[in-house]
């Protein structure tokens, strides 16, 4: 039987097997299940050469990992044999310890306008140098960094000055990265509840500025100096909020002197700029109010005989009151009135005036025949020029040619209740001799003229009411439209 012979020569530096400290040169031969001669290390291979090398190196891994673990254990024992986390880690007590602060904004959890509290989820990184935690990497097998619990090392007492939480801040139980040169890096997640003055004057198109101030609580500027890294907080990992748009979060270092202490205290302030997303408020609060307010002027267009003019105004006023109550529940009690609240109050004021004017116009319309005639100035100006300008005309009268109606002469009864004086007439059947008949005819004529005059006065008052309806319809509709456009422009 013929066999296929494969030979590979390779030097493998492995742990000592014999006195030579290495494996002998090996001949790998694949044949028909039998060795190719005595004295050779032959294997029957069903796998690749690279797999064989990996199998040969596997026994070395526990030894290597164990060596690194032993080095880290020895380093930890050497560093913390005489170390204390209670004292500031500086070689000279007069030396200022520099702490670099870096903040990354992850999420805006809540903005409570009523209580004026802002809740954020932050990632905070603090870096400083510990003079007592340094070593030479060559003495520990090139080990240049270790990760240990943060509770074992000294940590700066950096706190949030404008905290609005009653519970004390609990330090995050995360590890610190300790390097051979003594630099310590501490990364920890943090949920902050800070006070923020909320200005709702332009609600729902408002922008807010909330400041988060971090600094040491007990160390002054001569012992610990806090500085920000970069010009502001990181926003790359920010989870977008449904209500607020983040415009920026700039950082600024300040050096303040408080009344309690003579030395200055440095701090780092992060100014978070927010702009409210007003789409939901426009759809749920503003647009319904605009549409309801546009119905108020239409009460002047309803016929007076419909009996619904006052009812429409009162219904619109009640609807606006409901919207005002919904707005008041979400707004904090403040001196400044929100823009949307101003619009509601202005609209409710106009609806109130329009309802009152509707009642007065209804009074003019329903004045009976016993009412006095329309004054001369009202007849000239309102029923003349204004009616012509507003195209309020009688049936069949062309627009723009309206003329003020002439006041009919008051009927005059004949003196003594008699008809016309009977002249000299020789005809015995002449009507001039029928005084009683003439008296009755004069009475009927005067009564008819009085009725016509009363009807004319009534029509004049009804026409005056129509002119006033048309005039106030244009005025109130224009005012409502302008106010609504001024508020809606803020959303663009």
GROMACS .gro file of C-alpha atoms in nm:
model
  492
    1UNK     CA    1   0.000   0.000   0.000
    2UNK     CA    2   0.135   0.340  -0.102
    3UNK     CA    3   0.147   0.617   0.155
    4UNK     CA    4   0.151   0.999   0.129
    5UNK     CA    5   0.438   1.150   0.320
    6UNK     CA    6   0.421   1.512   0.454
    7UNK     CA    7   0.714   1.660   0.644
    8UNK     CA    8   0.716   1.995   0.831
    9UNK     CA    9   1.011   2.119   1.030
   10UNK     CA   10   0.940   2.380   1.298
   11UNK     CA   11   1.112   2.489   1.619
   12UNK     CA   12   0.865   2.518   1.906
   13UNK     CA   13   0.990   2.706   2.210
   14UNK     CA   14   0.793   2.534   2.487
   15UNK     CA   15   0.850   2.475   2.861
   16UNK     CA   16   1.133   2.235   2.926
   17UNK     CA   17   1.060   1.871   2.864
   18UNK     CA   18   1.403   1.730   2.898
   19UNK     CA   19   1.747   1.844   2.982
   20UNK     CA   20   1.765   2.049   2.663
   21UNK     CA   21   1.473   2.270   2.765
   22UNK     CA   22   1.290   2.231   2.430
   23UNK     CA   23   1.114   1.975   2.221
   24UNK     CA   24   1.318   1.790   1.959
   25UNK     CA   25   1.279   1.854   1.593
   26UNK     CA   26   0.962   1.676   1.492
   27UNK     CA   27   0.866   1.504   1.172
   28UNK     CA   28   0.493   1.503   1.114
   29UNK     CA   29   0.402   1.218   0.890
   30UNK     CA   30   0.062   1.116   0.761
   31UNK     CA   31   0.046   0.763   0.636
   32UNK     CA   32  -0.179   0.459   0.637
   33UNK     CA   33  -0.206   0.447   1.016
   34UNK     CA   34   0.154   0.334   1.085
   35UNK     CA   35   0.480   0.504   1.171
   36UNK     CA   36   0.743   0.570   0.904
   37UNK     CA   37   1.040   0.433   1.080
   38UNK     CA   38   1.181   0.407   1.428
   39UNK     CA   39   1.309   0.704   1.621
   40UNK     CA   40   1.066   0.951   1.459
   41UNK     CA   41   0.777   1.129   1.641
   42UNK     CA   42   0.496   1.057   1.396
   43UNK     CA   43   0.134   1.156   1.437
   44UNK     CA   44  -0.169   1.058   1.244
   45UNK     CA   45  -0.323   1.403   1.160
   46UNK     CA   46  -0.688   1.470   1.091
   47UNK     CA   47  -0.658   1.846   1.141
   48UNK     CA   48  -0.445   2.138   1.017
   49UNK     CA   49  -0.103   2.240   1.140
   50UNK     CA   50  -0.233   2.570   1.281
   51UNK     CA   51  -0.477   2.378   1.502
   52UNK     CA   52  -0.192   2.170   1.630
   53UNK     CA   53   0.004   2.483   1.724
   54UNK     CA   54  -0.293   2.622   1.915
   55UNK     CA   55  -0.332   2.298   2.106
   56UNK     CA   56   0.034   2.303   2.198
   57UNK     CA   57   0.010   2.659   2.334
   58UNK     CA   58  -0.299   2.603   2.546
   59UNK     CA   59  -0.107   2.459   2.845
   60UNK     CA   60   0.088   2.785   2.861
   61UNK     CA   61  -0.216   3.014   2.904
   62UNK     CA   62  -0.294   2.938   3.272
   63UNK     CA   63   0.069   2.990   3.357
   64UNK     CA   64   0.082   3.330   3.178
   65UNK     CA   65  -0.246   3.449   3.326
   66UNK     CA   66  -0.146   3.330   3.664
   67UNK     CA   67   0.180   3.521   3.638
   68UNK     CA   68   0.000   3.844   3.553
   69UNK     CA   69  -0.247   3.792   3.838
   70UNK     CA   70   0.037   3.733   4.082
   71UNK     CA   71   0.207   4.051   3.964
   72UNK     CA   72  -0.112   4.255   4.006
   73UNK     CA   73  -0.165   4.105   4.352
   74UNK     CA   74   0.189   4.191   4.455
   75UNK     CA   75   0.152   4.544   4.315
   76UNK     CA   76  -0.173   4.596   4.502
   77UNK     CA   77  -0.014   4.473   4.825
   78UNK     CA   78   0.286   4.702   4.782
   79UNK     CA   79   0.076   5.012   4.701
   80UNK     CA   80  -0.179   4.982   4.978
   81UNK     CA   81   0.043   4.848   5.255
   82UNK     CA   82   0.078   5.194   5.416
   83UNK     CA   83  -0.186   5.387   5.216
   84UNK     CA   84  -0.481   5.576   5.367
   85UNK     CA   85  -0.777   5.720   5.177
   86UNK     CA   86  -0.858   5.973   5.449
   87UNK     CA   87  -0.591   6.230   5.360
   88UNK     CA   88  -0.536   6.441   5.051
   89UNK     CA   89  -0.277   6.253   4.837
   90UNK     CA   90  -0.009   6.520   4.791
   91UNK     CA   91   0.361   6.506   4.878
   92UNK     CA   92   0.353   6.858   5.019
   93UNK     CA   93   0.057   6.985   5.222
   94UNK     CA   94   0.093   7.328   5.060
   95UNK     CA   95   0.057   7.178   4.714
   96UNK     CA   96  -0.271   7.229   4.528
   97UNK     CA   97  -0.433   6.912   4.398
   98UNK     CA   98  -0.578   6.959   4.049
   99UNK     CA   99  -0.901   6.775   3.965
  100UNK     CA  100  -1.030   6.766   3.607
  101UNK     CA  101  -1.406   6.732   3.571
  102UNK     CA  102  -1.577   6.602   3.257
  103UNK     CA  103  -1.954   6.561   3.223
  104UNK     CA  104  -2.152   6.384   2.950
  105UNK     CA  105  -2.527   6.444   2.927
  106UNK     CA  106  -2.708   6.117   2.864
  107UNK     CA  107  -3.079   6.194   2.914
  108UNK     CA  108  -3.323   6.460   3.033
  109UNK     CA  109  -3.542   6.262   3.266
  110UNK     CA  110  -3.789   6.529   3.377
  111UNK     CA  111  -3.847   6.903   3.391
  112UNK     CA  112  -4.092   6.989   3.669
  113UNK     CA  113  -4.204   7.344   3.590
  114UNK     CA  114  -4.434   7.368   3.891
  115UNK     CA  115  -4.164   7.274   4.144
  116UNK     CA  116  -3.882   7.411   3.924
  117UNK     CA  117  -3.670   7.096   3.947
  118UNK     CA  118  -3.464   6.949   3.661
  119UNK     CA  119  -3.374   6.578   3.667
  120UNK     CA  120  -3.081   6.464   3.450
  121UNK     CA  121  -2.886   6.145   3.389
  122UNK     CA  122  -2.514   6.224   3.360
  123UNK     CA  123  -2.186   6.042   3.314
  124UNK     CA  124  -1.919   6.209   3.526
  125UNK     CA  125  -1.543   6.158   3.488
  126UNK     CA  126  -1.298   6.288   3.749
  127UNK     CA  127  -0.922   6.273   3.705
  128UNK     CA  128  -0.648   6.361   3.952
  129UNK     CA  129  -0.298   6.250   4.048
  130UNK     CA  130  -0.230   6.049   4.363
  131UNK     CA  131   0.128   6.098   4.477
  132UNK     CA  132   0.129   5.778   4.684
  133UNK     CA  133   0.005   5.541   4.413
  134UNK     CA  134   0.299   5.530   4.171
  135UNK     CA  135   0.526   5.244   4.058
  136UNK     CA  136   0.775   5.141   3.796
  137UNK     CA  137   0.612   4.911   3.536
  138UNK     CA  138   0.943   4.728   3.478
  139UNK     CA  139   0.935   4.603   3.835
  140UNK     CA  140   0.600   4.437   3.779
  141UNK     CA  141   0.637   4.272   3.442
  142UNK     CA  142   0.533   4.579   3.239
  143UNK     CA  143   0.204   4.620   3.427
  144UNK     CA  144   0.114   4.990   3.384
  145UNK     CA  145  -0.253   5.009   3.497
  146UNK     CA  146  -0.489   4.833   3.734
  147UNK     CA  147  -0.861   4.868   3.814
  148UNK     CA  148  -0.958   4.870   4.177
  149UNK     CA  149  -1.273   4.967   4.374
  150UNK     CA  150  -1.309   5.342   4.415
  151UNK     CA  151  -1.367   5.308   4.788
  152UNK     CA  152  -1.002   5.210   4.840
  153UNK     CA  153  -0.852   5.536   4.714
  154UNK     CA  154  -0.893   5.898   4.812
  155UNK     CA  155  -1.174   6.069   4.616
  156UNK     CA  156  -1.249   6.442   4.587
  157UNK     CA  157  -1.568   6.554   4.760
  158UNK     CA  158  -1.719   6.706   4.444
  159UNK     CA  159  -2.091   6.774   4.500
  160UNK     CA  160  -2.372   6.951   4.317
  161UNK     CA  161  -2.420   7.286   4.488
  162UNK     CA  162  -2.775   7.357   4.365
  163UNK     CA  163  -2.909   7.012   4.445
  164UNK     CA  164  -3.286   6.991   4.497
  165UNK     CA  165  -3.298   6.640   4.639
  166UNK     CA  166  -3.359   6.575   5.008
  167UNK     CA  167  -3.168   6.246   4.998
  168UNK     CA  168  -2.787   6.264   5.036
  169UNK     CA  169  -2.587   6.173   4.730
  170UNK     CA  170  -2.469   5.812   4.726
  171UNK     CA  171  -2.133   5.758   4.558
  172UNK     CA  172  -2.145   5.516   4.270
  173UNK     CA  173  -1.970   5.188   4.344
  174UNK     CA  174  -1.761   5.183   4.029
  175UNK     CA  175  -1.393   5.106   3.986
  176UNK     CA  176  -1.116   5.355   3.926
  177UNK     CA  177  -0.839   5.316   3.671
  178UNK     CA  178  -0.501   5.361   3.840
  179UNK     CA  179  -0.194   5.413   3.619
  180UNK     CA  180   0.173   5.380   3.705
  181UNK     CA  181   0.231   5.757   3.710
  182UNK     CA  182  -0.030   5.803   3.985
  183UNK     CA  183  -0.310   5.936   3.765
  184UNK     CA  184  -0.653   5.822   3.880
  185UNK     CA  185  -0.959   5.820   3.654
  186UNK     CA  186  -1.302   5.770   3.807
  187UNK     CA  187  -1.602   5.724   3.575
  188UNK     CA  188  -1.942   5.706   3.742
  189UNK     CA  189  -2.308   5.745   3.634
  190UNK     CA  190  -2.507   6.007   3.819
  191UNK     CA  191  -2.874   6.110   3.843
  192UNK     CA  192  -2.904   6.473   3.952
  193UNK     CA  193  -3.203   6.673   4.072
  194UNK     CA  194  -3.111   7.039   4.052
  195UNK     CA  195  -3.307   7.357   4.105
  196UNK     CA  196  -3.376   7.555   3.788
  197UNK     CA  197  -3.559   7.886   3.761
  198UNK     CA  198  -3.824   7.830   3.494
  199UNK     CA  199  -3.946   8.136   3.305
  200UNK     CA  200  -4.280   8.063   3.137
  201UNK     CA  201  -4.339   8.410   2.994
  202UNK     CA  202  -4.315   8.278   2.637
  203UNK     CA  203  -4.484   7.939   2.698
  204UNK     CA  204  -4.514   7.723   2.488
  205UNK     CA  205  -4.240   7.885   2.276
  206UNK     CA  206  -4.002   7.934   2.567
  207UNK     CA  207  -3.633   7.856   2.619
  208UNK     CA  208  -3.484   7.768   2.956
  209UNK     CA  209  -3.135   7.801   3.097
  210UNK     CA  210  -3.049   7.569   3.384
  211UNK     CA  211  -2.712   7.583   3.559
  212UNK     CA  212  -2.547   7.287   3.734
  213UNK     CA  213  -2.265   7.392   3.966
  214UNK     CA  214  -2.010   7.132   4.083
  215UNK     CA  215  -1.738   7.198   4.338
  216UNK     CA  216  -1.563   7.073   4.648
  217UNK     CA  217  -1.761   7.104   4.970
  218UNK     CA  218  -1.471   7.126   5.218
  219UNK     CA  219  -1.153   7.199   5.020
  220UNK     CA  220  -1.080   7.555   4.926
  221UNK     CA  221  -0.891   7.683   4.627
  222UNK     CA  222  -0.556   7.657   4.809
  223UNK     CA  223  -0.602   7.282   4.856
  224UNK     CA  224  -0.807   7.159   4.559
  225UNK     CA  225  -0.860   7.318   4.220
  226UNK     CA  226  -1.144   7.204   3.995
  227UNK     CA  227  -1.126   7.265   3.621
  228UNK     CA  228  -1.348   7.148   3.333
  229UNK     CA  229  -1.221   6.940   3.045
  230UNK     CA  230  -1.308   7.108   2.717
  231UNK     CA  231  -1.557   7.388   2.663
  232UNK     CA  232  -1.868   7.204   2.776
  233UNK     CA  233  -2.044   6.877   2.845
  234UNK     CA  234  -2.051   6.600   2.589
  235UNK     CA  235  -2.374   6.551   2.393
  236UNK     CA  236  -2.274   6.266   2.162
  237UNK     CA  237  -2.461   6.001   2.365
  238UNK     CA  238  -2.768   6.211   2.440
  239UNK     CA  239  -3.106   6.042   2.422
  240UNK     CA  240  -3.339   6.293   2.255
  241UNK     CA  241  -3.625   6.422   2.470
  242UNK     CA  242  -3.981   6.437   2.339
  243UNK     CA  243  -4.043   6.777   2.498
  244UNK     CA  244  -3.707   6.956   2.504
  245UNK     CA  245  -3.440   7.028   2.245
  246UNK     CA  246  -3.086   7.066   2.383
  247UNK     CA  247  -2.906   7.368   2.235
  248UNK     CA  248  -2.582   7.330   2.428
  249UNK     CA  249  -2.421   7.279   2.768
  250UNK     CA  250  -2.126   7.513   2.807
  251UNK     CA  251  -1.884   7.485   3.100
  252UNK     CA  252  -1.728   7.773   3.292
  253UNK     CA  253  -1.490   7.780   3.588
  254UNK     CA  254  -1.558   8.030   3.863
  255UNK     CA  255  -1.369   8.135   4.172
  256UNK     CA  256  -1.601   8.261   4.447
  257UNK     CA  257  -1.551   8.372   4.804
  258UNK     CA  258  -1.833   8.294   5.047
  259UNK     CA  259  -1.914   8.465   5.371
  260UNK     CA  260  -1.824   8.165   5.581
  261UNK     CA  261  -1.465   8.135   5.465
  262UNK     CA  262  -1.181   8.366   5.369
  263UNK     CA  263  -1.025   8.150   5.099
  264UNK     CA  264  -1.184   8.127   4.753
  265UNK     CA  265  -1.369   7.817   4.640
  266UNK     CA  266  -1.344   7.714   4.273
  267UNK     CA  267  -1.638   7.550   4.100
  268UNK     CA  268  -1.743   7.443   3.752
  269UNK     CA  269  -2.081   7.555   3.619
  270UNK     CA  270  -2.252   7.380   3.327
  271UNK     CA  271  -2.519   7.598   3.163
  272UNK     CA  272  -2.778   7.374   2.995
  273UNK     CA  273  -2.976   7.555   2.725
  274UNK     CA  274  -3.316   7.402   2.644
  275UNK     CA  275  -3.588   7.492   2.398
  276UNK     CA  276  -3.936   7.350   2.430
  277UNK     CA  277  -4.084   7.148   2.145
  278UNK     CA  278  -4.412   7.334   2.099
  279UNK     CA  279  -4.583   7.109   1.843
  280UNK     CA  280  -4.790   6.920   2.100
  281UNK     CA  281  -4.903   7.239   2.275
  282UNK     CA  282  -4.994   7.405   1.946
  283UNK     CA  283  -5.210   7.110   1.843
  284UNK     CA  284  -5.372   7.049   2.184
  285UNK     CA  285  -5.410   7.397   2.333
  286UNK     CA  286  -5.348   7.674   2.080
  287UNK     CA  287  -5.528   7.561   1.763
  288UNK     CA  288  -5.854   7.463   1.942
  289UNK     CA  289  -5.855   7.800   2.114
  290UNK     CA  290  -5.800   7.982   1.784
  291UNK     CA  291  -6.082   7.793   1.614
  292UNK     CA  292  -6.320   7.850   1.905
  293UNK     CA  293  -6.233   8.219   1.925
  294UNK     CA  294  -6.307   8.263   1.553
  295UNK     CA  295  -6.665   8.153   1.624
  296UNK     CA  296  -6.724   8.443   1.862
  297UNK     CA  297  -6.749   8.718   1.594
  298UNK     CA  298  -6.996   8.505   1.396
  299UNK     CA  299  -7.257   8.584   1.662
  300UNK     CA  300  -7.292   8.924   1.492
  301UNK     CA  301  -7.377   8.747   1.166
  302UNK     CA  302  -7.664   8.546   1.310
  303UNK     CA  303  -8.013   8.692   1.250
  304UNK     CA  304  -8.160   8.851   1.558
  305UNK     CA  305  -8.480   8.647   1.519
  306UNK     CA  306  -8.284   8.319   1.552
  307UNK     CA  307  -8.253   8.360   1.928
  308UNK     CA  308  -7.901   8.207   1.935
  309UNK     CA  309  -7.682   8.516   1.923
  310UNK     CA  310  -7.623   8.540   2.298
  311UNK     CA  311  -7.609   8.162   2.340
  312UNK     CA  312  -7.321   8.133   2.094
  313UNK     CA  313  -7.116   8.394   2.278
  314UNK     CA  314  -7.175   8.231   2.616
  315UNK     CA  315  -7.081   7.887   2.476
  316UNK     CA  316  -6.755   8.019   2.333
  317UNK     CA  317  -6.675   8.189   2.664
  318UNK     CA  318  -6.727   7.863   2.855
  319UNK     CA  319  -6.504   7.671   2.612
  320UNK     CA  320  -6.223   7.923   2.656
  321UNK     CA  321  -6.260   7.898   3.033
  322UNK     CA  322  -6.205   7.521   3.014
  323UNK     CA  323  -5.886   7.571   2.811
  324UNK     CA  324  -5.767   7.830   3.061
  325UNK     CA  325  -5.812   7.585   3.347
  326UNK     CA  326  -5.617   7.316   3.160
  327UNK     CA  327  -5.332   7.559   3.106
  328UNK     CA  328  -5.331   7.673   3.470
  329UNK     CA  329  -5.287   7.314   3.593
  330UNK     CA  330  -4.958   7.268   3.409
  331UNK     CA  331  -4.807   7.610   3.472
  332UNK     CA  332  -4.617   7.704   3.788
  333UNK     CA  333  -4.748   7.994   3.996
  334UNK     CA  334  -4.535   8.285   3.882
  335UNK     CA  335  -4.553   8.659   3.839
  336UNK     CA  336  -4.509   8.638   3.463
  337UNK     CA  337  -4.816   8.525   3.271
  338UNK     CA  338  -4.747   8.277   2.987
  339UNK     CA  339  -4.796   8.394   2.631
  340UNK     CA  340  -5.070   8.138   2.579
  341UNK     CA  341  -5.240   8.256   2.898
  342UNK     CA  342  -5.230   8.617   2.772
  343UNK     CA  343  -5.389   8.504   2.448
  344UNK     CA  344  -5.663   8.321   2.638
  345UNK     CA  345  -5.737   8.625   2.856
  346UNK     CA  346  -5.743   8.862   2.559
  347UNK     CA  347  -5.972   8.629   2.367
  348UNK     CA  348  -6.205   8.584   2.665
  349UNK     CA  349  -6.218   8.962   2.708
  350UNK     CA  350  -6.315   9.008   2.344
  351UNK     CA  351  -6.579   8.737   2.366
  352UNK     CA  352  -6.722   8.904   2.677
  353UNK     CA  353  -6.741   9.242   2.502
  354UNK     CA  354  -6.891   9.086   2.190
  355UNK     CA  355  -7.160   8.916   2.401
  356UNK     CA  356  -7.240   9.245   2.575
  357UNK     CA  357  -7.259   9.427   2.241
  358UNK     CA  358  -7.482   9.152   2.106
  359UNK     CA  359  -7.725   9.215   2.392
  360UNK     CA  360  -7.728   9.589   2.316
  361UNK     CA  361  -7.784   9.524   1.946
  362UNK     CA  362  -8.069   9.288   2.031
  363UNK     CA  363  -8.222   9.571   2.233
  364UNK     CA  364  -8.204   9.797   1.929
  365UNK     CA  365  -8.356   9.532   1.707
  366UNK     CA  366  -8.656   9.463   1.930
  367UNK     CA  367  -8.755   9.820   1.997
  368UNK     CA  368  -9.131   9.839   1.942
  369UNK     CA  369  -9.341  10.095   1.755
  370UNK     CA  370  -9.360  10.310   2.066
  371UNK     CA  371  -8.987  10.385   2.054
  372UNK     CA  372  -8.869  10.732   1.974
  373UNK     CA  373  -8.725  10.797   1.628
  374UNK     CA  374  -8.358  10.738   1.546
  375UNK     CA  375  -8.153  11.049   1.633
  376UNK     CA  376  -8.056  11.273   1.347
  377UNK     CA  377  -7.677  11.213   1.388
  378UNK     CA  378  -7.730  10.836   1.389
  379UNK     CA  379  -7.956  10.862   1.087
  380UNK     CA  380  -7.700  11.069   0.900
  381UNK     CA  381  -7.381  10.885   0.996
  382UNK     CA  382  -7.486  10.527   1.075
  383UNK     CA  383  -7.780  10.477   0.843
  384UNK     CA  384  -7.623  10.693   0.575
  385UNK     CA  385  -7.243  10.678   0.536
  386UNK     CA  386  -7.168  10.366   0.745
  387UNK     CA  387  -7.453  10.163   0.594
  388UNK     CA  388  -7.336  10.260   0.248
  389UNK     CA  389  -6.979  10.160   0.328
  390UNK     CA  390  -7.082   9.825   0.476
  391UNK     CA  391  -7.335   9.752   0.199
  392UNK     CA  392  -7.627   9.731   0.440
  393UNK     CA  393  -7.924   9.810   0.215
  394UNK     CA  394  -8.291   9.751   0.188
  395UNK     CA  395  -8.429   9.484  -0.039
  396UNK     CA  396  -8.392   9.585  -0.401
  397UNK     CA  397  -8.155   9.875  -0.318
  398UNK     CA  398  -7.812   9.858  -0.491
  399UNK     CA  399  -7.500   9.838  -0.272
  400UNK     CA  400  -7.324  10.170  -0.214
  401UNK     CA  401  -7.632  10.386  -0.285
  402UNK     CA  402  -7.804  10.361   0.048
  403UNK     CA  403  -7.979  10.681   0.153
  404UNK     CA  404  -8.094  10.758   0.503
  405UNK     CA  405  -8.471  10.721   0.534
  406UNK     CA  406  -8.664  11.041   0.575
  407UNK     CA  407  -8.852  11.082   0.896
  408UNK     CA  408  -9.224  11.088   0.814
  409UNK     CA  409  -9.420  11.391   0.933
  410UNK     CA  410  -9.618  11.340   1.245
  411UNK     CA  411  -9.989  11.315   1.175
  412UNK     CA  412 -10.192  11.617   1.274
  413UNK     CA  413 -10.549  11.585   1.384
  414UNK     CA  414 -10.786  11.859   1.274
  415UNK     CA  415 -10.866  12.109   1.538
  416UNK     CA  416 -11.189  12.046   1.719
  417UNK     CA  417 -11.199  11.695   1.580
  418UNK     CA  418 -11.384  11.819   1.266
  419UNK     CA  419 -11.304  11.769   0.906
  420UNK     CA  420 -11.237  12.040   0.655
  421UNK     CA  421 -11.454  12.347   0.684
  422UNK     CA  422 -11.756  12.322   0.467
  423UNK     CA  423 -11.747  12.591   0.209
  424UNK     CA  424 -12.048  12.754   0.061
  425UNK     CA  425 -12.209  12.486  -0.146
  426UNK     CA  426 -12.569  12.477  -0.270
  427UNK     CA  427 -12.560  12.103  -0.343
  428UNK     CA  428 -12.736  11.927  -0.055
  429UNK     CA  429 -12.553  11.589  -0.122
  430UNK     CA  430 -12.203  11.740  -0.123
  431UNK     CA  431 -11.959  11.576   0.121
  432UNK     CA  432 -11.874  11.912   0.260
  433UNK     CA  433 -12.200  11.902   0.447
  434UNK     CA  434 -12.117  11.556   0.602
  435UNK     CA  435 -11.908  11.673   0.897
  436UNK     CA  436 -11.937  11.345   1.090
  437UNK     CA  437 -11.819  11.142   0.791
  438UNK     CA  438 -11.528  11.374   0.731
  439UNK     CA  439 -11.430  11.345   1.094
  440UNK     CA  440 -11.423  10.963   1.075
  441UNK     CA  441 -11.220  10.969   0.754
  442UNK     CA  442 -10.965  11.203   0.915
  443UNK     CA  443 -10.939  10.976   1.217
  444UNK     CA  444 -10.877  10.672   0.998
  445UNK     CA  445 -10.621  10.862   0.795
  446UNK     CA  446 -10.436  10.980   1.104
  447UNK     CA  447 -10.440  10.633   1.254
  448UNK     CA  448 -10.300  10.485   0.934
  449UNK     CA  449 -10.034  10.753   0.921
  450UNK     CA  450  -9.942  10.691   1.286
  451UNK     CA  451  -9.914  10.318   1.221
  452UNK     CA  452  -9.696  10.380   0.916
  453UNK     CA  453  -9.478  10.617   1.114
  454UNK     CA  454  -9.440  10.362   1.397
  455UNK     CA  455  -9.355  10.090   1.147
  456UNK     CA  456  -9.101  10.316   0.984
  457UNK     CA  457  -8.938  10.392   1.318
  458UNK     CA  458  -8.927  10.019   1.400
  459UNK     CA  459  -8.767   9.942   1.063
  460UNK     CA  460  -8.512  10.218   1.121
  461UNK     CA  461  -8.407  10.064   1.453
  462UNK     CA  462  -8.384   9.717   1.299
  463UNK     CA  463  -8.175   9.855   1.016
  464UNK     CA  464  -7.951  10.032   1.267
  465UNK     CA  465  -7.908   9.699   1.447
  466UNK     CA  466  -7.802   9.534   1.120
  467UNK     CA  467  -7.549   9.809   1.055
  468UNK     CA  468  -7.402   9.766   1.401
  469UNK     CA  469  -7.389   9.387   1.356
  470UNK     CA  470  -7.201   9.422   1.030
  471UNK     CA  471  -6.962   9.679   1.178
  472UNK     CA  472  -6.871   9.481   1.489
  473UNK     CA  473  -6.845   9.159   1.286
  474UNK     CA  474  -6.560   9.310   1.086
  475UNK     CA  475  -6.393   9.468   1.389
  476UNK     CA  476  -6.394   9.162   1.613
  477UNK     CA  477  -6.307   8.920   1.334
  478UNK     CA  478  -6.006   9.134   1.239
  479UNK     CA  479  -5.889   9.160   1.601
  480UNK     CA  480  -5.925   8.786   1.659
  481UNK     CA  481  -5.740   8.703   1.338
  482UNK     CA  482  -5.453   8.941   1.414
  483UNK     CA  483  -5.411   8.808   1.769
  484UNK     CA  484  -5.415   8.448   1.650
  485UNK     CA  485  -5.157   8.518   1.381
  486UNK     CA  486  -4.927   8.695   1.626
  487UNK     CA  487  -4.928   8.390   1.852
  488UNK     CA  488  -4.895   8.137   1.569
  489UNK     CA  489  -4.598   8.326   1.421
  490UNK     CA  490  -4.406   8.244   1.740
  491UNK     CA  491  -4.427   7.876   1.648
  492UNK     CA  492  -4.249   7.926   1.314
   0.00000   0.00000   0.00000
